[in-house]
C-alpha atoms as a printed R data frame, in Angstrom:
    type eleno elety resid chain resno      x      y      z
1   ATOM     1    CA   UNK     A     1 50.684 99.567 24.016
2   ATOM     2    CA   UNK     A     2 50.962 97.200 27.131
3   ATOM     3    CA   UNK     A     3 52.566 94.246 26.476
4   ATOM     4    CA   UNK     A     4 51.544 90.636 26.013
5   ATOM     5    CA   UNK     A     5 52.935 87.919 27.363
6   ATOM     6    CA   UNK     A     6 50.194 85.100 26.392
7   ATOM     7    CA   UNK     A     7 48.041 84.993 23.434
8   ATOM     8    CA   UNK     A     8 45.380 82.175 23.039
9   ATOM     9    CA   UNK     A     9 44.640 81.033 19.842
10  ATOM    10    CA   UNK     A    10 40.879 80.336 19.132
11  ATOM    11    CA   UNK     A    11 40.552 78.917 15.327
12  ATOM    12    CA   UNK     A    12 36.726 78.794 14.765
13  ATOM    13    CA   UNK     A    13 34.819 77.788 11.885
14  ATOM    14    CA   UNK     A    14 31.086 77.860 11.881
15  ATOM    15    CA   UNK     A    15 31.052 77.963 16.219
16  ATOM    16    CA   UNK     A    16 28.255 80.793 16.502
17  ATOM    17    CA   UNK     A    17 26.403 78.211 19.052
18  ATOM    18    CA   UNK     A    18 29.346 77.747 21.434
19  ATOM    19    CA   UNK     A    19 31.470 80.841 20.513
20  ATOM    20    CA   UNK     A    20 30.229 83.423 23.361
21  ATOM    21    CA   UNK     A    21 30.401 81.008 26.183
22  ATOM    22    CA   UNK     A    22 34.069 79.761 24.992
23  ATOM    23    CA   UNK     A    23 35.181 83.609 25.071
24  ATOM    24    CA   UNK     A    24 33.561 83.555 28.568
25  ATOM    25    CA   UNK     A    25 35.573 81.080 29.923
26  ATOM    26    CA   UNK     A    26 38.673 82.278 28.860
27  ATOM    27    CA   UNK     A    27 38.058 85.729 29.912
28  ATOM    28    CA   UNK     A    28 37.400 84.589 33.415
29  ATOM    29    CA   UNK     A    29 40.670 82.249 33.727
30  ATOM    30    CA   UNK     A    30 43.415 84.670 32.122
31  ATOM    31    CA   UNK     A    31 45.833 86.457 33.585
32  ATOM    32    CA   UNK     A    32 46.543 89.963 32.696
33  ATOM    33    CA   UNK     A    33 48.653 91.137 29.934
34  ATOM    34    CA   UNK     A    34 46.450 87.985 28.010
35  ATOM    35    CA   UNK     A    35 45.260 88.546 24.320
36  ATOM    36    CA   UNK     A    36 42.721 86.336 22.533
37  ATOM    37    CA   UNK     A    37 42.967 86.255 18.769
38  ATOM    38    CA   UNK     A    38 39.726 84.310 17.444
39  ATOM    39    CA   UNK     A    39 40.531 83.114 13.686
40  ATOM    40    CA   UNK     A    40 37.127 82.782 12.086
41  ATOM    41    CA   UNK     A    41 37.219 81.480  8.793
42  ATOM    42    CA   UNK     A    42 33.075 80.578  8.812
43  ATOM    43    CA   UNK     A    43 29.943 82.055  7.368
44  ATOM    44    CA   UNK     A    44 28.005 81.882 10.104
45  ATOM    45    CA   UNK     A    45 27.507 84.397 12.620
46  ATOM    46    CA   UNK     A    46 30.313 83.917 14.658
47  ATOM    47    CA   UNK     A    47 32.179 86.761 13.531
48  ATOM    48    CA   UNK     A    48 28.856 89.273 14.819
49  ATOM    49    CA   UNK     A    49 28.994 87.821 17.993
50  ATOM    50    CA   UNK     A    50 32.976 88.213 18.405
51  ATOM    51    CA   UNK     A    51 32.906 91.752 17.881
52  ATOM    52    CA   UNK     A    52 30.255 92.065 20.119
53  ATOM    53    CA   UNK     A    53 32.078 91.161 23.195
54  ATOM    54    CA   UNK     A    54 34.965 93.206 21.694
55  ATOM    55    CA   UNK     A    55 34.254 95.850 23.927
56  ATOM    56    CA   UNK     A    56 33.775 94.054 27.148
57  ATOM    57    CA   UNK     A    57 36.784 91.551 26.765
58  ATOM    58    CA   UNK     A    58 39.966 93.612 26.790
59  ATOM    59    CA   UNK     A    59 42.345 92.218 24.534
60  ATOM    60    CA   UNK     A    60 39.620 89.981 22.461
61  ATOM    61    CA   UNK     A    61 39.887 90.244 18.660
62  ATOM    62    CA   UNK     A    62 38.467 88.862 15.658
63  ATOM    63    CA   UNK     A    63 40.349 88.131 12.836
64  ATOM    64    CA   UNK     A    64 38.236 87.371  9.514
65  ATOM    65    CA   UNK     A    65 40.277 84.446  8.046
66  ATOM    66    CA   UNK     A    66 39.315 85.474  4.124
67  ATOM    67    CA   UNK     A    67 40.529 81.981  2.270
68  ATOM    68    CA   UNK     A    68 40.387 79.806  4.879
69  ATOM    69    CA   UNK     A    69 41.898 76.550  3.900
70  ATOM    70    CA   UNK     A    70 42.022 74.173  7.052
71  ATOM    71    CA   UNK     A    71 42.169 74.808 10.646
72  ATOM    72    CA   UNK     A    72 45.560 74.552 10.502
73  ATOM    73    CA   UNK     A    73 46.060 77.191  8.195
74  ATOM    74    CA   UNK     A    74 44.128 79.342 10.832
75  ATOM    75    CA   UNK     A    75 46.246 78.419 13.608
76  ATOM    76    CA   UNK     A    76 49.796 79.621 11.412
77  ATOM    77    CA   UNK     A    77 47.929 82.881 10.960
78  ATOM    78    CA   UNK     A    78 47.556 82.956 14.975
79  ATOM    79    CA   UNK     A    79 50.732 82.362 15.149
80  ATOM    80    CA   UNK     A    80 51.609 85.264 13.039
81  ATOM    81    CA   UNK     A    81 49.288 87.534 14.187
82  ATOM    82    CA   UNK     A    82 50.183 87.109 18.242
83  ATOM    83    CA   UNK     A    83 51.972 89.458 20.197
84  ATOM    84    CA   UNK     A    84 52.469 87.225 23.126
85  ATOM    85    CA   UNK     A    85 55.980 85.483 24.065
86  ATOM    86    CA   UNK     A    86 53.528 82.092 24.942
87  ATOM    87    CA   UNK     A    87 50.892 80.687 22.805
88  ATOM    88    CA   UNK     A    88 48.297 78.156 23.497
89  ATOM    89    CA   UNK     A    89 45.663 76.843 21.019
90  ATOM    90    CA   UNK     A    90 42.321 76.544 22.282
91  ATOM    91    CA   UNK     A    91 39.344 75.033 20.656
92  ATOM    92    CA   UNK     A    92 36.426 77.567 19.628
93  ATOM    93    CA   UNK     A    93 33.451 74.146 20.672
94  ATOM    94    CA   UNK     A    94 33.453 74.528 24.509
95  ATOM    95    CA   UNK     A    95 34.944 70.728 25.366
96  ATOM    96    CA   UNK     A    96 38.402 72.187 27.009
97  ATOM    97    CA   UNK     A    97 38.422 74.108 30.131
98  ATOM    98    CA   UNK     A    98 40.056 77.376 30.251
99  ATOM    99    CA   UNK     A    99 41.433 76.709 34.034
100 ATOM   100    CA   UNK     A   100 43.665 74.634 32.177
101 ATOM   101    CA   UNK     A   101 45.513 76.427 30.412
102 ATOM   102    CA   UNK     A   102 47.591 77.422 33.986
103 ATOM   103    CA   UNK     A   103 48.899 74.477 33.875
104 ATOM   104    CA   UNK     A   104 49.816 73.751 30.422
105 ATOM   105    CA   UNK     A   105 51.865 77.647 30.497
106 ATOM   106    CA   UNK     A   106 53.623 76.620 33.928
107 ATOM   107    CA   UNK     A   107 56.587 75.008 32.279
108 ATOM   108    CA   UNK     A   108 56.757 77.562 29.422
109 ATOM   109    CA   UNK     A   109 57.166 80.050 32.161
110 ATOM   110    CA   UNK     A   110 59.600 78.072 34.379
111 ATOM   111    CA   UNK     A   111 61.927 77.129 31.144
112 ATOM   112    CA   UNK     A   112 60.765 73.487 31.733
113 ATOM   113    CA   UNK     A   113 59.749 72.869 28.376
114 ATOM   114    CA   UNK     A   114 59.109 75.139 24.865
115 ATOM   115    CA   UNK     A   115 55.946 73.164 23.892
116 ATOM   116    CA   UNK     A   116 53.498 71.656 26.382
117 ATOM   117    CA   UNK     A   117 50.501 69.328 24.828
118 ATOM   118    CA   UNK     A   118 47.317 68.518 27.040
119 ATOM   119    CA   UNK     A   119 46.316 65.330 27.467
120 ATOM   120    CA   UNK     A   120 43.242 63.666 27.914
121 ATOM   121    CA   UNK     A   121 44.869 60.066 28.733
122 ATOM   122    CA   UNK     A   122 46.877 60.792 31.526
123 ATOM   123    CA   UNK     A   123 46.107 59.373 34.668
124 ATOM   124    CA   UNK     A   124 45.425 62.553 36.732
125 ATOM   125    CA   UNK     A   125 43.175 64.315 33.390
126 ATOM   126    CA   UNK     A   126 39.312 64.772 34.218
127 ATOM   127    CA   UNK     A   127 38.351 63.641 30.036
128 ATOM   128    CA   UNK     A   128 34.761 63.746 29.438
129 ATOM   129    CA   UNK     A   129 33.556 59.648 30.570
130 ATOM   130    CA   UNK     A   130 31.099 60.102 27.168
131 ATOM   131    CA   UNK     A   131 33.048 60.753 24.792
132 ATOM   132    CA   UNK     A   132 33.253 58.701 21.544
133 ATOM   133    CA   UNK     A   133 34.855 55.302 21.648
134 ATOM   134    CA   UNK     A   134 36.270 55.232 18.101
135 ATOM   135    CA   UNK     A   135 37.245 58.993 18.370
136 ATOM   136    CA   UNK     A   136 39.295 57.891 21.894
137 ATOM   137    CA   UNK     A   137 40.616 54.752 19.680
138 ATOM   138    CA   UNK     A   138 42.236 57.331 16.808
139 ATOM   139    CA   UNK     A   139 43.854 59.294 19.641
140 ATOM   140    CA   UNK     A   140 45.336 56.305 20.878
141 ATOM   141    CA   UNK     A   141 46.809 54.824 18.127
142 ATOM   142    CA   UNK     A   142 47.813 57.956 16.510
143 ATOM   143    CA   UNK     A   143 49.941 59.352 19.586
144 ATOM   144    CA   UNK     A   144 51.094 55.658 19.904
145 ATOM   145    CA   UNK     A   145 52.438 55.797 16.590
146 ATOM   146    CA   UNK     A   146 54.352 59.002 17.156
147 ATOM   147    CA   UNK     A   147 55.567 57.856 20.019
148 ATOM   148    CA   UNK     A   148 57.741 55.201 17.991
149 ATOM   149    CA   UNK     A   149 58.366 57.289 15.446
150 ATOM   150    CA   UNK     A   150 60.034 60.094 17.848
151 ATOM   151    CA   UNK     A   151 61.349 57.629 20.373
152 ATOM   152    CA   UNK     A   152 59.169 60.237 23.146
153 ATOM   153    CA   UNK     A   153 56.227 59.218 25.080
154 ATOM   154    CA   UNK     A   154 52.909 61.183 23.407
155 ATOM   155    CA   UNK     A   155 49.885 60.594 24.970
156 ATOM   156    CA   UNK     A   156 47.639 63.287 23.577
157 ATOM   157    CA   UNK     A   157 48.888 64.939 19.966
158 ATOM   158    CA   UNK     A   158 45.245 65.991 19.181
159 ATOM   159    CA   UNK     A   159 43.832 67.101 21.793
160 ATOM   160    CA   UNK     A   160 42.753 70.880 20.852
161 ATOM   161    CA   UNK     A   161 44.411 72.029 23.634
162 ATOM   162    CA   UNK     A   162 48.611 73.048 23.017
163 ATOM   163    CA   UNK     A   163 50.979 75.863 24.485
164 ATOM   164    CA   UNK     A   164 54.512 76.858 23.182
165 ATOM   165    CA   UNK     A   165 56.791 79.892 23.235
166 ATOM   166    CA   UNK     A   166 57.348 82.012 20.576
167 ATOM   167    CA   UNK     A   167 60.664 81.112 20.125
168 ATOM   168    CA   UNK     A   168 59.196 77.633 19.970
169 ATOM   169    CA   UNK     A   169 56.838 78.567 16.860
170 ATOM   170    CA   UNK     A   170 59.653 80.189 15.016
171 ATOM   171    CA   UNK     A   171 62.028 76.927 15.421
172 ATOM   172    CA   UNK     A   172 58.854 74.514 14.052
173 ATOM   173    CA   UNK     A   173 57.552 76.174 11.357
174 ATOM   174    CA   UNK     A   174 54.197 75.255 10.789
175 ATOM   175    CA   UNK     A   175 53.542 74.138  7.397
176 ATOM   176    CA   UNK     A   176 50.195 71.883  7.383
177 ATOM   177    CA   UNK     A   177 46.776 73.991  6.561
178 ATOM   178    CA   UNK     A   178 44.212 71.016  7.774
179 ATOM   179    CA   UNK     A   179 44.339 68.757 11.054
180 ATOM   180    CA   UNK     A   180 47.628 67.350 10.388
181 ATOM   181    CA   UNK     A   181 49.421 70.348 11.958
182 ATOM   182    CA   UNK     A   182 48.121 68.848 15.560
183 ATOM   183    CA   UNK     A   183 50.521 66.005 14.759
184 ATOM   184    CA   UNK     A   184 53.206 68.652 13.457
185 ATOM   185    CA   UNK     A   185 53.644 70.829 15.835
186 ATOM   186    CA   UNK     A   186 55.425 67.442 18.646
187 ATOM   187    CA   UNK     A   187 57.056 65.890 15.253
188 ATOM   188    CA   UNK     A   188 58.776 69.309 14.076
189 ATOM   189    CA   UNK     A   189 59.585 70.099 17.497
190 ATOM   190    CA   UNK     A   190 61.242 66.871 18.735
191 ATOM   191    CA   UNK     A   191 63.136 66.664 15.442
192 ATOM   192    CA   UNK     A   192 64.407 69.628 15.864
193 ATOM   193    CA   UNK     A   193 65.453 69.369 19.712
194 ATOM   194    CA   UNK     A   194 62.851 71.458 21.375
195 ATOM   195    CA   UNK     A   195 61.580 69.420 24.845
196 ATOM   196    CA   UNK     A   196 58.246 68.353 24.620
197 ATOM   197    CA   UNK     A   197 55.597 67.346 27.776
198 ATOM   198    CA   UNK     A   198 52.373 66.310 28.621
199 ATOM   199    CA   UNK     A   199 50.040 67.596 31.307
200 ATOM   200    CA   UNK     A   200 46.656 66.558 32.400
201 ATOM   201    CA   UNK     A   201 43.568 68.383 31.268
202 ATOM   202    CA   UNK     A   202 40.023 68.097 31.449
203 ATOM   203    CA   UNK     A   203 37.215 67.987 28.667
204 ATOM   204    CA   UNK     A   204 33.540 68.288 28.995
205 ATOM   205    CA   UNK     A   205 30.674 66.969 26.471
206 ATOM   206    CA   UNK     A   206 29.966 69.773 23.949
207 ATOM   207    CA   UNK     A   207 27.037 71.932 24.902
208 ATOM   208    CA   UNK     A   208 26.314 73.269 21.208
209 ATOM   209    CA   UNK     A   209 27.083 72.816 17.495
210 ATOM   210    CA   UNK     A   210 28.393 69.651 16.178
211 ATOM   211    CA   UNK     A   211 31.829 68.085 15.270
212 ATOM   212    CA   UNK     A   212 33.182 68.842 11.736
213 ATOM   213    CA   UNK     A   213 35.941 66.290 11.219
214 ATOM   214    CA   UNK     A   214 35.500 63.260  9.623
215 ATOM   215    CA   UNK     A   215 36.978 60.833 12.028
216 ATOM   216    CA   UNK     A   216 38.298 57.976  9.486
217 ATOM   217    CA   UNK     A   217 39.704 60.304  6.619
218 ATOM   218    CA   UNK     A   218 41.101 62.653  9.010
219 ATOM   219    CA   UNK     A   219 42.487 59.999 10.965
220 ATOM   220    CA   UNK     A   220 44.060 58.582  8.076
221 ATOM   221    CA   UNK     A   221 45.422 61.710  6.902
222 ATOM   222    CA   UNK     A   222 47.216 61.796 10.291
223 ATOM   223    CA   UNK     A   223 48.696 58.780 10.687
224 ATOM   224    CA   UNK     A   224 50.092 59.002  7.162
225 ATOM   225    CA   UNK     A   225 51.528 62.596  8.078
226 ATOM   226    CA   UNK     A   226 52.715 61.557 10.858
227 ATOM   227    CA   UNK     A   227 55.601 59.161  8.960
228 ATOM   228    CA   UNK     A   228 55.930 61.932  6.858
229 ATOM   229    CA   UNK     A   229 56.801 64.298  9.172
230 ATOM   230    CA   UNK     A   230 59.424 61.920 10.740
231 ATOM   231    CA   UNK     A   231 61.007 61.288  7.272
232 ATOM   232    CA   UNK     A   232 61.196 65.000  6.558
233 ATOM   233    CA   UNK     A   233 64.826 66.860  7.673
C-alpha cells in the first residue's frame, strides 16, 4: 500500500449540490501520496455521488458516518480513520479553495508549527467581499475572545479550513461532537504547548445548497465552550 502523507478531511452532511465540484477541486490541487476521506453523515444523495468518482479520484473514499451526532463528531472519526502524517479539514460547501491548502501544510512540513488555522481576516486573505455581516461579526468576537483567553493572537478559529500533524491530533484529543470542536482544536492545543499559526486563505460565495448552522445558538455555544475549554486541565 503506498503511503500517505496528507489526508483531507471532508465532513459532509446533506452537500449532494456542491459535493462533486468540492472533490474536483481538491483532486486538481493535491499532491501525490494525498487521500481524501469524505465523512457523510446525510440522507441525501451525497454518498451516490462519492462513490461515483471513487474510481476516477485515486485515493477518494466515502465513509458512511451511521449515528452521526455533529460535525465534529465526523471530523474525530477523520481523524481516526486517516492514514496521513498531516491532516487538514476541509469544508464539503465549495466556499474554501483547495490551492490553499499548500499553504496552510507548508509549516507542518517545515516543523514550523503542529497546527495551522486559515484565516479569512488576515490582511493578505482573498475572503469572499459578500459574505454575511453578522456571520463575519461571530468570527470576530469569538477568535477575539480566545485570543484573551490563550494569551495567542487568533484571527480565524472557525473558518472550515485547519491542518495539523498527526502527532498534533493525538496530543489534543478531540472531544466535542458539534461546532465547538473548531474552537477546540487552538484551545487544546495551546494548553497543551503545541505552536499554533495563522495563514491567509481565500473563500468564495457558495455556488449550491444552503448553510445549516444556526448562527446565534451556535455562536453561543462557542463562546461558552470556549471558557470552558480554557478552564479544563
Amino acid at each position: 500500500m503506498e503511503k500517505v502523507r496528507l489526508t483531507i478531511i471532508v465532513s459532509a452532511f446533506n452537500e449532494e449540490d456542491s459535493i462533486a465540484a468540492t472533490l474536483v477541486d481538491l483532486q486538481s490541487h493535491l499532491p501525490s501520496q494525498s487521500e481524501i476521506l469524505v465523512v457523510d453523515g446525510g440522507s441525501d444523495r451525497t454518498g451516490e455521488i462519492v462513490r461515483s468518482m471513487e474510481p476516477s479520484f485515486p485515493g477518494l473514499r466515502h465513509i458512511a458516518h451511521t449515528g452521526d451526532r455533529g460535525k465534529g463528531h465526523a471530523i474525530r472519526t477523520g481523524i481516526k480513520e486517516a492514514r496521513g502524517e498531516w491532516h487538514v479539514q476541509f469544508d464539503a460547501d465549495g466556499q474554501f479553495l483547495a490551492k490553499d491548502i499548500a499553504t496552510l501544510v507548508q509549516p507542518l512540513e517545515a516543523g514550523e508549527a503542529d497546527v495551522v488555522l486559515g484565516s479569512r481576516f488576515m490582511p493578505s486573505s482573498e475572503a469572499d467581499k459578500d459574505a454575511a455581516w453578522h456571520r463575519n461579526l461571530g468570527n470576530f468576537l469569538t477568535s477575539a475572545w480566545a485570543s484573551i483567553l490563550f494569551a495567542h493572537r487568533l484571527t480565524d478559529v472557525l473558518a472550515g479550513i485547519k491542518a495539523w500533524t498527526r502527532e498534533a491530533a493525538a496530543v489534543i484529543d478531540l472531544q466535542s461532537d458539534t461546532f465547538e470542536y473548531e474552537v477546540e482544536i487552538p484551545s487544546r492545543a495551546l494548553r497543551r504547548g503545541l505552536r499554533v499559526v495563522d495563514r491567509p486563505v481565500g473563500t468564495r460565495a457558495r455556488d449550491a445548497g444552503e448553510s445549516k448552522v444556526p448562527v446565534l445558538r451556535t455562536g453561543m455555544k462557542v463562546l461558552t465552550a470556549t471558557t470552558r475549554f480554557r478552564l479544563q486541565p
